[in-house]
């Protein structure tokens, strides 16, 4: 059963936001990353039975997006609802979201944070170097001044998430060196 | 057109068969080629559009995550299809995102993109939307050479030529055999017609080979021949009967005239008056000259025409005999002329009169020569010239032949008028009487 997130209108405009245009300045790094974050959902299949009425995004650590999500959401009235949460880094065992973004500020607690994400099918996305190699699933990196990402597909498989081949093709595939569970 | 009209019927039939079948074959080949051309174009568009859809679907993530290199790599896979010469991916804003190939559309992305495919002179262009979950992410453009269509049409042309040649050969073979069905009876009829032309007996009949129109033609032809032959026989019989009858009539007329001449002779023998004897002899000679005509008529092959040389010779000897002048030579000289009876009788009577006059008056010493000539008029004139010339004493100066009271000369004038001639008289060295006459005027 293929599950898709019906966020068409919303995401369409997201990309518009990420797109440079004459009327707007070049989007900021976090505006682009916010758009990427929402778009990852289109190439990920969560296990059956996951409630996907609302796309829930958790941000661990200091929220670097500023009003990026607000801008996007503000521009997409009537789109797929997106809920942004800010769970405490100290206790993530009860958090229930589809995508968990770990900001750069939480890099020192990374191992602990990752250990606490095994209870549910969450796509972990990190903003720091070596996030995927450390056991995260998708890590933002910079290549030639462009935002790219690394993917640890083993970690995603462990979390029962299926990543689309199209997404994998765009990513640098890394490994965390075996089962560290 | 004249060439076609004068073509033999065998060739005409064959030409009609070949022309008809060739036109039909050409039309069929043309229809097939047109259908194939259209359907091949359609399938080319369909295939290129499908390929654009597949490649476009592989570019969705690249477009979403703004990864042009990946899109470029995806497009590079088009290398496997050498006919595709160019491929481009445009983003949502219509800006070039990734490019592949030797050529790029010179006018960029058309806006709006309608229709979504276009045939150029030697290439096909296709634009397809790149969509994900119904959301328009961008556009993919592919350009393909049409060499496949051209190759296919060329192959079609070759097949059509081979097919046409082969079909024409088969048609020629069949037509060659079958045309005999039409041409043979016609040729046989033509042969029969030629035989009839060469053989006037009308005994030839055409052979019949069926009950079609040609069969009816043969029947009609044969029936016509039978009727012509019957009529020919009847005419020939009738003509023979008429000829026999005519000969009989001439024979009787001649006999009657002969009897009349004999009666005049008998009468003359019983008269002592020299003048009366002379009158009776002249009359007898006139009757005899006419009897001679009829004698010659039934003696000749061609009834109705007198062979002049024979007649004049017999006439002269008959007249000369009746005057018994042994020392006067009568020399007839007549061209080979044949005259009808209406001209011959006046001619005979004129010669009779003029010769009689000469024999009676020109030679008091009973010695001399009379020349009788009938010849064709000199070049450029119509008719004949009749001359009776003697080397005798000549006409007395007191006698004017144009106004003579003698019956003989009056007769000559009247008869000359009858055959459209005029008498002239030359008195040098004897007497020469000449009549230029033209019997054709009488009939005209």
Coordinates of C-alpha atoms in Angstrom, one line a residue:
Chain A
X1 CA 0.0 0.0 0.0
X2 CA 1.5 3.2 -1.1
X3 CA 0.9 6.0 1.2
X4 CA 1.3 9.5 0.0
X5 CA 1.0 12.8 1.7
X6 CA -1.6 14.9 0.0
X7 CA 0.2 18.2 0.4
X8 CA 0.1 19.2 -3.2
X9 CA -1.0 22.8 -3.0
X10 CA 1.1 23.5 0.0
X11 CA 4.3 22.0 -1.4
X12 CA 3.9 23.5 -4.7
X13 CA 4.0 26.9 -3.1
X14 CA 6.8 25.7 -0.9
X15 CA 9.0 25.3 -3.9
X16 CA 7.9 28.6 -5.2
X17 CA 9.2 30.0 -2.0
X18 CA 12.5 28.2 -2.5
X19 CA 12.7 29.4 -6.0
X20 CA 14.6 32.7 -6.7
X21 CA 12.4 35.2 -8.4
X22 CA 12.5 38.8 -9.5
X23 CA 10.1 39.9 -6.8
X24 CA 11.8 38.2 -3.9
X25 CA 15.3 38.0 -2.6
X26 CA 17.2 34.7 -2.9
X27 CA 15.7 32.5 -0.3
X28 CA 17.7 32.0 2.8
X29 CA 19.4 28.7 3.7
X30 CA 16.7 27.8 6.2
X31 CA 13.9 28.7 3.9
X32 CA 15.4 26.2 1.4
X33 CA 15.9 23.6 4.2
X34 CA 12.4 24.1 5.4
X35 CA 11.1 23.4 1.9
X36 CA 13.4 20.3 1.6
X37 CA 12.1 19.1 4.9
X38 CA 8.5 19.2 3.8
X39 CA 9.4 17.7 0.4
X40 CA 11.2 14.7 2.0
X41 CA 7.8 13.6 3.1
X42 CA 6.8 13.0 -0.5
X43 CA 9.6 10.5 -1.1
X44 CA 9.2 8.6 2.2
X45 CA 6.7 5.9 3.0
X46 CA 5.8 5.5 6.6
X47 CA 4.6 2.1 7.8
X48 CA 0.9 1.2 7.5
X49 CA -1.2 2.5 10.2
X50 CA 0.7 5.7 10.8
X51 CA -1.6 8.6 11.2
X52 CA -0.9 11.1 8.5
X53 CA -3.8 13.5 8.6
X54 CA -1.4 16.1 9.7
X55 CA 2.3 16.2 9.0
X56 CA 4.0 16.7 12.3
X57 CA 7.5 18.0 12.3
X58 CA 9.5 18.1 15.5
X59 CA 12.5 20.4 16.0
X60 CA 15.0 19.5 18.6
X61 CA 17.4 22.2 19.8
X62 CA 17.3 25.8 18.9
X63 CA 14.8 26.4 16.0
X64 CA 16.9 27.9 13.2
X65 CA 14.0 28.3 10.8
X66 CA 12.8 31.5 12.3
X67 CA 9.5 32.3 10.5
X68 CA 10.4 30.1 7.4
X69 CA 7.5 27.7 8.2
X70 CA 5.2 30.5 9.0
X71 CA 6.0 32.1 5.7
X72 CA 5.4 28.9 3.8
X73 CA 2.2 28.0 5.8
X74 CA 1.0 31.5 5.5
X75 CA 1.2 31.2 1.8
X76 CA -0.7 28.0 1.6
X77 CA -4.2 28.5 3.2
X78 CA -6.3 25.3 2.9
X79 CA -3.2 23.1 2.3
X80 CA -2.2 20.0 4.1
X81 CA -1.9 20.9 7.7
X82 CA 1.6 21.0 9.0
X83 CA 2.2 21.0 12.7
X84 CA 5.6 22.1 14.0
X85 CA 6.5 20.9 17.5
X86 CA 9.5 21.7 19.7
X87 CA 10.0 18.7 22.0
X88 CA 12.6 19.0 24.7
X89 CA 15.9 17.3 23.8
X90 CA 16.1 15.8 27.3
X91 CA 13.1 13.5 26.8
X92 CA 12.1 12.4 23.4
X93 CA 10.7 9.0 24.3
X94 CA 7.1 10.2 24.1
X95 CA 7.4 12.5 21.1
X96 CA 5.2 11.5 18.1
X97 CA 6.1 13.1 14.8
X98 CA 6.8 12.2 11.2
X99 CA 10.0 14.1 10.8
X100 CA 12.4 15.0 13.6
X101 CA 14.8 17.8 12.8
X102 CA 17.9 18.0 15.0
X103 CA 19.4 21.4 14.9
X104 CA 23.0 22.2 15.0
X105 CA 22.7 23.4 18.6
X106 CA 21.9 19.9 19.8
X107 CA 24.9 18.3 18.1
X108 CA 26.6 17.5 21.4
X109 CA 23.6 15.4 22.6
X110 CA 23.3 13.7 19.2
X111 CA 24.0 10.1 20.3
X112 CA 21.5 10.4 23.1
X113 CA 18.9 12.0 20.9
X114 CA 19.2 9.3 18.2
X115 CA 18.9 6.6 20.8
X116 CA 15.6 8.0 21.9
X117 CA 14.1 7.9 18.4
X118 CA 13.8 4.2 18.0
X119 CA 10.4 4.0 19.5
X120 CA 8.5 5.0 16.4
X121 CA 8.9 5.5 12.6
X122 CA 10.4 8.9 12.5
X123 CA 12.6 10.3 9.7
X124 CA 15.5 12.0 11.5
X125 CA 17.0 14.9 9.7
X126 CA 20.2 16.6 11.1
X127 CA 21.7 19.9 10.4
X128 CA 25.2 19.0 11.3
X129 CA 28.2 17.3 9.7
X130 CA 28.3 13.5 10.1
X131 CA 24.7 13.2 11.2
X132 CA 23.9 10.4 8.8
X133 CA 27.2 8.6 9.5
X134 CA 26.4 8.9 13.2
X135 CA 23.2 6.9 12.8
X136 CA 20.8 9.6 11.6
X137 CA 18.8 9.2 8.4
X138 CA 19.2 12.4 6.4
X139 CA 21.9 14.9 7.0
X140 CA 22.1 18.3 5.3
X141 CA 25.5 19.2 3.8
X142 CA 26.9 21.9 1.6
X143 CA 28.4 21.0 -1.8
X144 CA 29.6 23.7 -4.1
X145 CA 27.6 26.2 -2.1
X146 CA 24.5 24.2 -2.6
X147 CA 22.4 22.4 -0.1
X148 CA 22.6 18.7 -0.5
X149 CA 22.0 15.7 1.8
X150 CA 23.5 12.5 2.9
X151 CA 21.3 9.5 3.6
X152 CA 21.9 6.6 5.8
X153 CA 19.4 4.1 4.2
X154 CA 20.3 1.4 6.7
X155 CA 19.0 3.6 9.5
X156 CA 15.8 4.3 7.6
X157 CA 15.2 0.7 7.0
X158 CA 15.7 0.0 10.7
X159 CA 13.0 2.5 11.4
X160 CA 10.6 0.7 8.9
X161 CA 10.7 3.7 6.6
X162 CA 11.0 3.2 2.9
X163 CA 12.9 6.0 1.0
X164 CA 12.2 6.5 -2.7
X165 CA 14.9 5.6 -5.1
X166 CA 14.5 9.0 -6.6
X167 CA 15.5 10.6 -3.3
X168 CA 18.3 8.2 -2.8
X169 CA 19.7 9.1 -6.2
X170 CA 20.1 12.7 -5.2
X171 CA 21.8 11.9 -1.9
X172 CA 25.3 10.8 -0.9
X173 CA 24.7 7.4 0.6
X174 CA 26.6 6.8 3.9
X175 CA 26.6 4.1 6.4
X176 CA 26.9 4.1 10.2
X177 CA 29.1 1.1 10.3
X178 CA 26.7 -1.6 11.2
X179 CA 24.0 -2.4 13.7
X180 CA 24.5 -0.1 16.6
X181 CA 21.2 -0.8 18.2
Chain B
X1 CA -4.2 10.3 -79.3
X2 CA -3.8 9.4 -83.0
X3 CA -1.2 6.8 -81.9
X4 CA -3.7 5.3 -79.5
X5 CA -6.4 5.3 -82.2
X6 CA -4.1 3.6 -84.7
X7 CA -2.8 1.1 -82.2
X8 CA -3.8 -2.5 -83.0
X9 CA -6.7 -3.9 -81.0
X10 CA -4.4 -6.5 -79.4
X11 CA -2.2 -3.8 -78.0
X12 CA -5.2 -1.6 -77.1
X13 CA -6.7 -4.4 -75.0
X14 CA -3.4 -5.1 -73.3
X15 CA -2.8 -1.4 -72.8
X16 CA -6.3 -1.0 -71.2
X17 CA -5.7 -4.0 -68.9
X18 CA -2.2 -2.8 -67.9
X19 CA -3.3 0.8 -67.4
X20 CA -6.3 -0.1 -65.3
X21 CA -4.4 -2.5 -63.1
X22 CA -1.5 -0.1 -62.7
X23 CA -3.7 2.7 -61.6
X24 CA -5.6 0.5 -59.2
X25 CA -2.3 -0.8 -57.7
X26 CA -0.8 2.7 -57.5
X27 CA -3.9 4.0 -55.7
X28 CA -3.8 1.0 -53.3
X29 CA -0.1 1.5 -52.7
X30 CA -0.6 5.2 -52.2
X31 CA -3.5 4.6 -49.7
X32 CA -1.4 2.1 -47.7
X33 CA 1.6 4.5 -47.7
X34 CA -0.5 7.4 -46.6
X35 CA -2.1 5.3 -43.8
X36 CA 1.3 4.0 -42.8
X37 CA 2.8 7.5 -42.8
X38 CA 0.1 8.8 -40.6
X39 CA 0.1 5.9 -38.2
X40 CA 3.9 5.9 -38.0
X41 CA 3.9 9.6 -37.2
X42 CA 1.3 9.0 -34.5
X43 CA 3.3 6.2 -33.0
X44 CA 6.4 8.3 -33.2
X45 CA 4.7 11.0 -31.2
X46 CA 3.3 8.5 -28.8
X47 CA 6.7 6.8 -28.2
X48 CA 8.6 10.1 -27.8
X49 CA 5.9 11.4 -25.4
X50 CA 6.1 8.1 -23.4
X51 CA 9.9 8.4 -23.2
X52 CA 9.6 12.1 -22.2
X53 CA 7.2 11.0 -19.4
X54 CA 9.5 8.3 -18.2
X55 CA 12.6 10.6 -18.2
X56 CA 10.5 13.4 -16.7
X57 CA 9.3 11.2 -13.9
X58 CA 12.9 10.4 -13.1
X59 CA 13.6 14.1 -12.9
X60 CA 10.9 14.9 -10.3
X61 CA 13.2 14.6 -7.2
X62 CA 16.0 16.5 -9.0
X63 CA 13.5 19.4 -9.7
X64 CA 12.2 19.4 -6.2
X65 CA 15.6 19.4 -4.6
X66 CA 17.0 21.7 -7.2
X67 CA 19.7 19.2 -8.3
X68 CA 20.5 20.0 -11.9
X69 CA 23.4 17.6 -12.1
X70 CA 21.1 14.7 -11.3
X71 CA 18.6 15.9 -14.0
X72 CA 21.6 16.2 -16.4
X73 CA 22.6 12.6 -15.6
X74 CA 19.0 11.4 -16.1
X75 CA 18.9 13.1 -19.5
X76 CA 22.3 11.7 -20.4
X77 CA 20.7 8.3 -20.4
X78 CA 18.9 9.3 -23.7
X79 CA 22.2 8.5 -25.4
X80 CA 20.9 5.0 -25.7
X81 CA 18.4 6.3 -28.2
X82 CA 20.6 7.8 -31.0
X83 CA 17.6 9.3 -32.8
X84 CA 16.9 11.7 -30.0
X85 CA 19.1 14.6 -30.7
X86 CA 18.1 16.9 -27.9
X87 CA 16.4 16.9 -24.5
X88 CA 15.8 19.7 -22.0
X89 CA 14.2 20.0 -18.6
X90 CA 12.6 23.3 -17.6
X91 CA 11.6 24.2 -14.1
X92 CA 8.3 25.4 -13.1
X93 CA 9.1 29.0 -14.1
X94 CA 10.0 27.8 -17.6
X95 CA 13.8 28.4 -17.1
X96 CA 16.2 25.9 -18.5
X97 CA 17.2 23.4 -15.8
X98 CA 19.1 20.6 -17.5
X99 CA 20.1 20.1 -21.1
X100 CA 21.2 17.2 -23.3
X101 CA 22.2 16.8 -26.9
X102 CA 23.5 18.7 -29.9
X103 CA 20.7 21.1 -30.4
X104 CA 18.4 23.1 -28.2
X105 CA 15.1 24.6 -29.2
X106 CA 16.1 28.0 -30.6
X107 CA 13.0 29.7 -29.2
X108 CA 13.2 28.3 -25.8
X109 CA 10.2 26.9 -24.1
X110 CA 7.1 28.0 -26.0
X111 CA 4.4 29.6 -23.9
X112 CA 1.8 28.3 -23.7
X113 CA 3.0 24.9 -24.8
X114 CA 0.3 24.1 -27.3
X115 CA 0.3 21.8 -29.1
X116 CA 2.5 19.5 -27.1
X117 CA 4.1 18.0 -30.2
X118 CA 5.3 19.6 -33.4
X119 CA 6.7 18.1 -36.6
X120 CA 9.6 20.1 -38.1
X121 CA 11.1 19.5 -41.5
X122 CA 13.1 16.6 -40.4
X123 CA 12.5 16.3 -36.7
X124 CA 9.8 15.8 -34.1
X125 CA 9.5 17.9 -30.9
X126 CA 7.6 16.9 -27.9
X127 CA 6.9 18.9 -24.7
X128 CA 5.5 17.0 -21.7
X129 CA 4.7 18.3 -18.2
X130 CA 6.7 16.9 -15.3
X131 CA 4.3 16.2 -12.5
X132 CA 4.3 14.7 -9.0
X133 CA 1.0 13.9 -7.3
X134 CA -0.7 16.1 -9.8
X135 CA 1.6 19.0 -9.1
X136 CA 3.3 20.6 -12.1
X137 CA 7.1 20.7 -11.4
X138 CA 8.4 21.6 -14.8
X139 CA 8.5 20.6 -18.4
X140 CA 10.5 18.2 -20.4
X141 CA 11.3 18.7 -24.1
X142 CA 12.6 16.0 -26.4
X143 CA 13.6 16.4 -30.1
X144 CA 13.9 13.3 -32.3
X145 CA 15.1 12.9 -35.8
X146 CA 12.6 11.6 -38.3
X147 CA 15.0 9.2 -40.0
X148 CA 12.8 6.3 -38.9
X149 CA 9.8 7.8 -40.7
X150 CA 12.0 8.5 -43.7
X151 CA 13.6 5.1 -43.7
X152 CA 10.2 3.5 -43.4
X153 CA 8.8 5.6 -46.3
X154 CA 11.9 4.7 -48.4
X155 CA 11.4 1.1 -47.6
X156 CA 7.7 1.4 -48.5
X157 CA 8.7 3.0 -51.8
X158 CA 11.0 0.1 -52.6
X159 CA 8.4 -2.5 -51.7
X160 CA 5.8 -0.6 -53.7
X161 CA 8.1 -0.5 -56.8
X162 CA 8.9 -4.2 -56.5
X163 CA 5.3 -5.0 -55.9
X164 CA 4.2 -2.9 -58.9
X165 CA 6.7 -4.5 -61.1
X166 CA 5.8 -8.0 -60.0
X167 CA 2.1 -7.3 -60.2
X168 CA 2.5 -5.7 -63.6
X169 CA 4.3 -8.8 -64.8
X170 CA 1.6 -11.1 -63.5
X171 CA -1.1 -8.8 -65.0
X172 CA 0.8 -8.8 -68.3
X173 CA 1.0 -12.6 -68.3
X174 CA -2.7 -13.0 -67.5
X175 CA -3.7 -10.2 -69.8
X176 CA -1.7 -11.7 -72.6
X177 CA -3.6 -14.9 -72.3
X178 CA -7.0 -13.4 -71.7
X179 CA -7.0 -10.7 -74.3
X180 CA -7.3 -13.5 -76.9
X181 CA -10.9 -13.9 -75.7
X182 CA -11.7 -10.5 -77.2
X183 CA -9.1 -10.1 -79.9
X184 CA -9.2 -13.6 -81.5
X185 CA -12.8 -13.4 -82.8
X186 CA -12.2 -9.8 -84.0
X187 CA -9.0 -10.9 -85.8
X188 CA -10.8 -13.9 -87.3
X189 CA -13.6 -11.6 -88.5
X190 CA -11.0 -9.3 -89.9
X191 CA -9.3 -12.2 -91.7
X192 CA -12.7 -13.2 -93.2
X193 CA -13.3 -9.7 -94.3
X194 CA -9.8 -9.7 -96.0
X195 CA -10.7 -13.0 -97.8
X196 CA -14.0 -11.6 -99.0
X197 CA -12.2 -8.6 -100.4
X198 CA -9.7 -10.8 -102.3
X199 CA -12.3 -13.2 -103.4
X200 CA -15.2 -11.6 -105.2
X201 CA -17.4 -14.7 -105.1
X202 CA -18.6 -14.0 -101.6
X203 CA -18.2 -17.7 -100.8
X204 CA -16.1 -17.1 -97.6
X205 CA -17.9 -17.1 -94.2
X206 CA -16.6 -16.0 -90.8
X207 CA -16.3 -18.5 -88.1
X208 CA -18.4 -18.0 -85.0
X209 CA -17.1 -18.6 -81.4
X210 CA -19.8 -17.6 -79.1
X211 CA -23.1 -15.8 -78.6
X212 CA -21.7 -12.5 -77.4
X213 CA -21.8 -9.3 -79.3
X214 CA -18.9 -10.5 -81.5
X215 CA -20.9 -13.6 -82.2
X216 CA -23.8 -11.5 -83.3
X217 CA -21.4 -9.4 -85.4
X218 CA -20.1 -12.6 -87.1
X219 CA -23.8 -13.6 -87.7
X220 CA -24.6 -10.2 -89.1
X221 CA -21.5 -10.2 -91.3
X222 CA -22.3 -13.7 -92.7
X223 CA -25.9 -12.8 -93.3
X224 CA -24.8 -9.7 -95.1
X225 CA -22.4 -11.8 -97.2
X226 CA -25.2 -14.2 -98.1
X227 CA -27.5 -11.4 -99.2
X228 CA -24.8 -9.7 -101.2
X229 CA -23.9 -13.0 -102.9
X230 CA -27.6 -13.7 -103.7
X231 CA -28.1 -10.2 -105.0
X232 CA -24.9 -10.4 -107.0
X233 CA -26.1 -13.6 -108.6
X234 CA -29.5 -12.2 -109.4
X235 CA -27.9 -9.1 -110.9
X236 CA -25.5 -11.1 -112.9
X237 CA -28.2 -13.3 -114.3
X238 CA -30.4 -10.3 -115.0
X239 CA -27.6 -8.5 -116.7
X240 CA -26.8 -11.6 -118.9
X241 CA -30.4 -11.8 -119.9
X242 CA -30.5 -8.1 -120.7
X243 CA -27.3 -8.4 -122.8
X244 CA -28.7 -11.3 -124.7
X245 CA -31.9 -9.4 -125.3
X246 CA -30.0 -6.3 -126.4
X247 CA -27.9 -8.3 -128.8
X248 CA -31.0 -9.8 -130.2
X249 CA -32.6 -6.3 -130.6
X250 CA -29.5 -5.0 -132.4
X251 CA -29.4 -8.1 -134.5
X252 CA -33.0 -7.6 -135.6
X253 CA -32.6 -3.9 -136.2
X254 CA -29.6 -4.6 -138.3
X255 CA -31.5 -7.3 -140.2
X256 CA -34.4 -5.0 -140.8
X257 CA -32.1 -2.2 -142.0
X258 CA -30.3 -4.8 -144.2
X259 CA -33.7 -5.8 -145.6
X260 CA -34.5 -2.2 -146.2
X261 CA -31.2 -1.6 -148.0
X262 CA -31.8 -4.7 -150.1
X263 CA -35.2 -3.4 -151.0
X264 CA -33.7 -0.1 -152.1
X265 CA -31.2 -2.0 -154.1
X266 CA -33.9 -4.1 -155.8
X267 CA -35.8 -0.9 -156.5
X268 CA -32.8 0.7 -158.1
X269 CA -32.3 -2.3 -160.3
X270 CA -35.8 -1.8 -161.7
X271 CA -35.4 1.9 -162.5
X272 CA -33.8 3.2 -165.6
X273 CA -33.6 6.8 -164.8
X274 CA -29.9 7.5 -163.7
X275 CA -30.9 10.2 -161.3
X276 CA -33.4 8.0 -159.5
X277 CA -30.9 5.2 -159.4
X278 CA -28.5 7.6 -157.8
X279 CA -31.0 8.7 -155.2
X280 CA -31.9 5.1 -154.3
X281 CA -28.2 4.2 -154.0
X282 CA -27.6 7.2 -151.7
X283 CA -30.5 6.1 -149.5
X284 CA -29.4 2.5 -149.5
X285 CA -25.9 3.7 -148.4
X286 CA -27.4 5.7 -145.5
X287 CA -29.4 2.8 -144.4
X288 CA -26.4 0.5 -144.6
X289 CA -24.2 2.8 -142.6
X290 CA -26.8 2.6 -139.8
X291 CA -27.2 -1.2 -140.2
X292 CA -23.4 -1.5 -139.8
X293 CA -23.6 0.3 -136.5
X294 CA -26.0 -2.3 -135.1
X295 CA -24.0 -5.1 -136.5
X296 CA -20.9 -3.8 -134.7
X297 CA -22.9 -3.3 -131.5
X298 CA -24.0 -6.8 -131.1
X299 CA -20.6 -8.1 -132.3
X300 CA -18.7 -6.4 -129.5
X301 CA -18.2 -7.4 -125.9
X302 CA -19.3 -4.0 -124.6
X303 CA -22.9 -3.4 -125.7
X304 CA -23.6 0.3 -126.3
X305 CA -20.2 1.4 -127.5
X306 CA -18.8 1.2 -131.0
X307 CA -15.2 0.4 -131.7
X308 CA -14.6 3.2 -134.2
X309 CA -11.6 1.9 -136.2
X310 CA -13.3 -1.3 -137.2
X311 CA -16.6 0.4 -137.9
X312 CA -15.1 3.2 -140.1
X313 CA -13.0 0.6 -142.0
X314 CA -16.1 -1.5 -142.7
X315 CA -18.1 1.6 -143.6
X316 CA -15.5 2.9 -146.0
X317 CA -15.1 -0.4 -147.8
X318 CA -18.9 -0.7 -148.0
X319 CA -19.3 2.8 -149.5
X320 CA -16.4 2.4 -151.8
X321 CA -17.7 -0.9 -153.1
X322 CA -21.1 0.6 -153.9
X323 CA -19.4 3.2 -156.2
X324 CA -17.1 0.6 -157.8
X325 CA -14.2 3.0 -158.4
X326 CA -11.4 0.5 -158.4
X327 CA -8.7 3.2 -158.9
X328 CA -9.7 5.4 -156.1
X329 CA -8.1 4.4 -152.9
X330 CA -10.1 4.9 -149.7
X331 CA -7.7 5.1 -146.7
X332 CA -9.3 5.1 -143.3
X333 CA -7.1 6.1 -140.4
X334 CA -8.8 6.1 -137.0
X335 CA -7.4 6.3 -133.5
X336 CA -8.4 3.8 -131.0
X337 CA -11.7 5.4 -130.1
X338 CA -15.0 3.9 -128.8
X339 CA -18.2 6.0 -129.1
X340 CA -21.7 5.4 -127.8
X341 CA -24.4 4.7 -130.3
X342 CA -25.9 8.3 -130.1
X343 CA -22.6 9.7 -131.3
X344 CA -21.6 6.8 -133.6
X345 CA -24.7 7.0 -135.8
X346 CA -24.2 10.7 -136.7
X347 CA -20.5 10.1 -137.2
X348 CA -21.2 7.2 -139.5
X349 CA -23.8 9.1 -141.5
X350 CA -21.4 12.1 -141.9
X351 CA -18.6 9.9 -143.1
X352 CA -21.0 8.2 -145.5
X353 CA -22.2 11.6 -146.9
X354 CA -18.7 13.1 -147.2
X355 CA -17.1 10.0 -148.7
X356 CA -20.0 9.6 -151.1
X357 CA -19.7 13.2 -152.2
X358 CA -16.0 12.7 -152.8
X359 CA -16.4 9.5 -154.7
X360 CA -19.2 11.0 -156.8
X361 CA -17.7 14.4 -157.7
X362 CA -14.0 14.6 -157.0
X363 CA -12.7 12.0 -159.4
X364 CA -14.1 12.5 -162.9
X365 CA -11.2 10.4 -164.2
X366 CA -11.9 7.7 -161.7
X367 CA -8.5 7.9 -160.1
X368 CA -7.3 9.4 -156.8
X369 CA -7.2 8.9 -153.0
X370 CA -9.6 9.7 -150.2
X371 CA -8.3 9.8 -146.6
X372 CA -10.7 9.4 -143.7
X373 CA -9.3 10.3 -140.3
X374 CA -10.8 10.3 -136.9
X375 CA -8.4 11.3 -134.1
X376 CA -8.4 13.0 -130.7
X377 CA -8.3 16.7 -130.6
X378 CA -4.9 18.2 -130.2
X379 CA -3.5 18.8 -126.6
X380 CA -5.5 21.3 -124.6
X381 CA -8.8 20.7 -126.5
X382 CA -11.6 18.3 -125.8
X383 CA -13.4 16.0 -128.3
X384 CA -12.3 14.6 -131.6
X385 CA -11.5 15.7 -135.1
X386 CA -13.0 13.9 -138.1
X387 CA -11.4 14.6 -141.5
X388 CA -12.5 13.5 -145.0
X389 CA -9.9 14.7 -147.5
X390 CA -9.6 13.9 -151.2
X391 CA -7.0 14.9 -153.8
X392 CA -9.6 15.2 -156.5
X393 CA -10.7 18.2 -158.6
X394 CA -12.0 20.1 -155.6
X395 CA -15.4 21.7 -155.1
X396 CA -16.5 24.0 -157.8
X397 CA -16.1 27.6 -156.7
X398 CA -19.9 28.1 -157.1
X399 CA -20.6 25.5 -154.3
X400 CA -20.6 26.9 -150.8
X401 CA -20.6 23.9 -148.4
X402 CA -22.2 26.1 -145.7
X403 CA -25.2 27.0 -147.7
X404 CA -25.5 24.1 -150.2
X405 CA -28.9 23.0 -151.4
X406 CA -27.8 19.4 -151.6
X407 CA -29.4 17.0 -149.2
X408 CA -26.1 15.4 -148.4
X409 CA -24.4 18.6 -147.2
X410 CA -27.5 19.7 -145.3
X411 CA -27.5 16.4 -143.6
X412 CA -23.8 16.8 -142.7
X413 CA -24.5 20.2 -141.1
X414 CA -27.5 18.9 -139.2
X415 CA -25.6 15.8 -137.9
X416 CA -22.6 17.9 -137.0
X417 CA -24.7 20.1 -134.9
X418 CA -26.2 17.1 -133.2
X419 CA -22.7 16.0 -132.0
X420 CA -21.7 19.6 -131.1
X421 CA -19.4 20.0 -134.0
X422 CA -18.9 22.4 -136.9
X423 CA -17.9 21.8 -140.5
X424 CA -15.0 23.6 -142.0
X425 CA -13.9 23.2 -145.6
X426 CA -10.4 23.5 -147.1
X427 CA -10.2 23.7 -150.9
X428 CA -6.4 23.5 -151.3
X429 CA -5.2 20.4 -153.2
X430 CA -8.6 18.8 -153.5
X431 CA -11.2 19.1 -150.8
X432 CA -10.8 18.7 -147.1
X433 CA -13.9 18.6 -144.9
X434 CA -13.1 18.7 -141.2
X435 CA -15.4 18.5 -138.2
X436 CA -14.3 19.1 -134.6
X437 CA -16.9 17.6 -132.4
X438 CA -17.3 17.0 -128.7
X439 CA -19.8 14.3 -127.7
X440 CA -19.2 14.9 -124.0
X441 CA -21.2 18.1 -124.2
X442 CA -24.3 16.2 -125.3
X443 CA -24.2 14.0 -122.2
X444 CA -23.4 16.9 -120.0

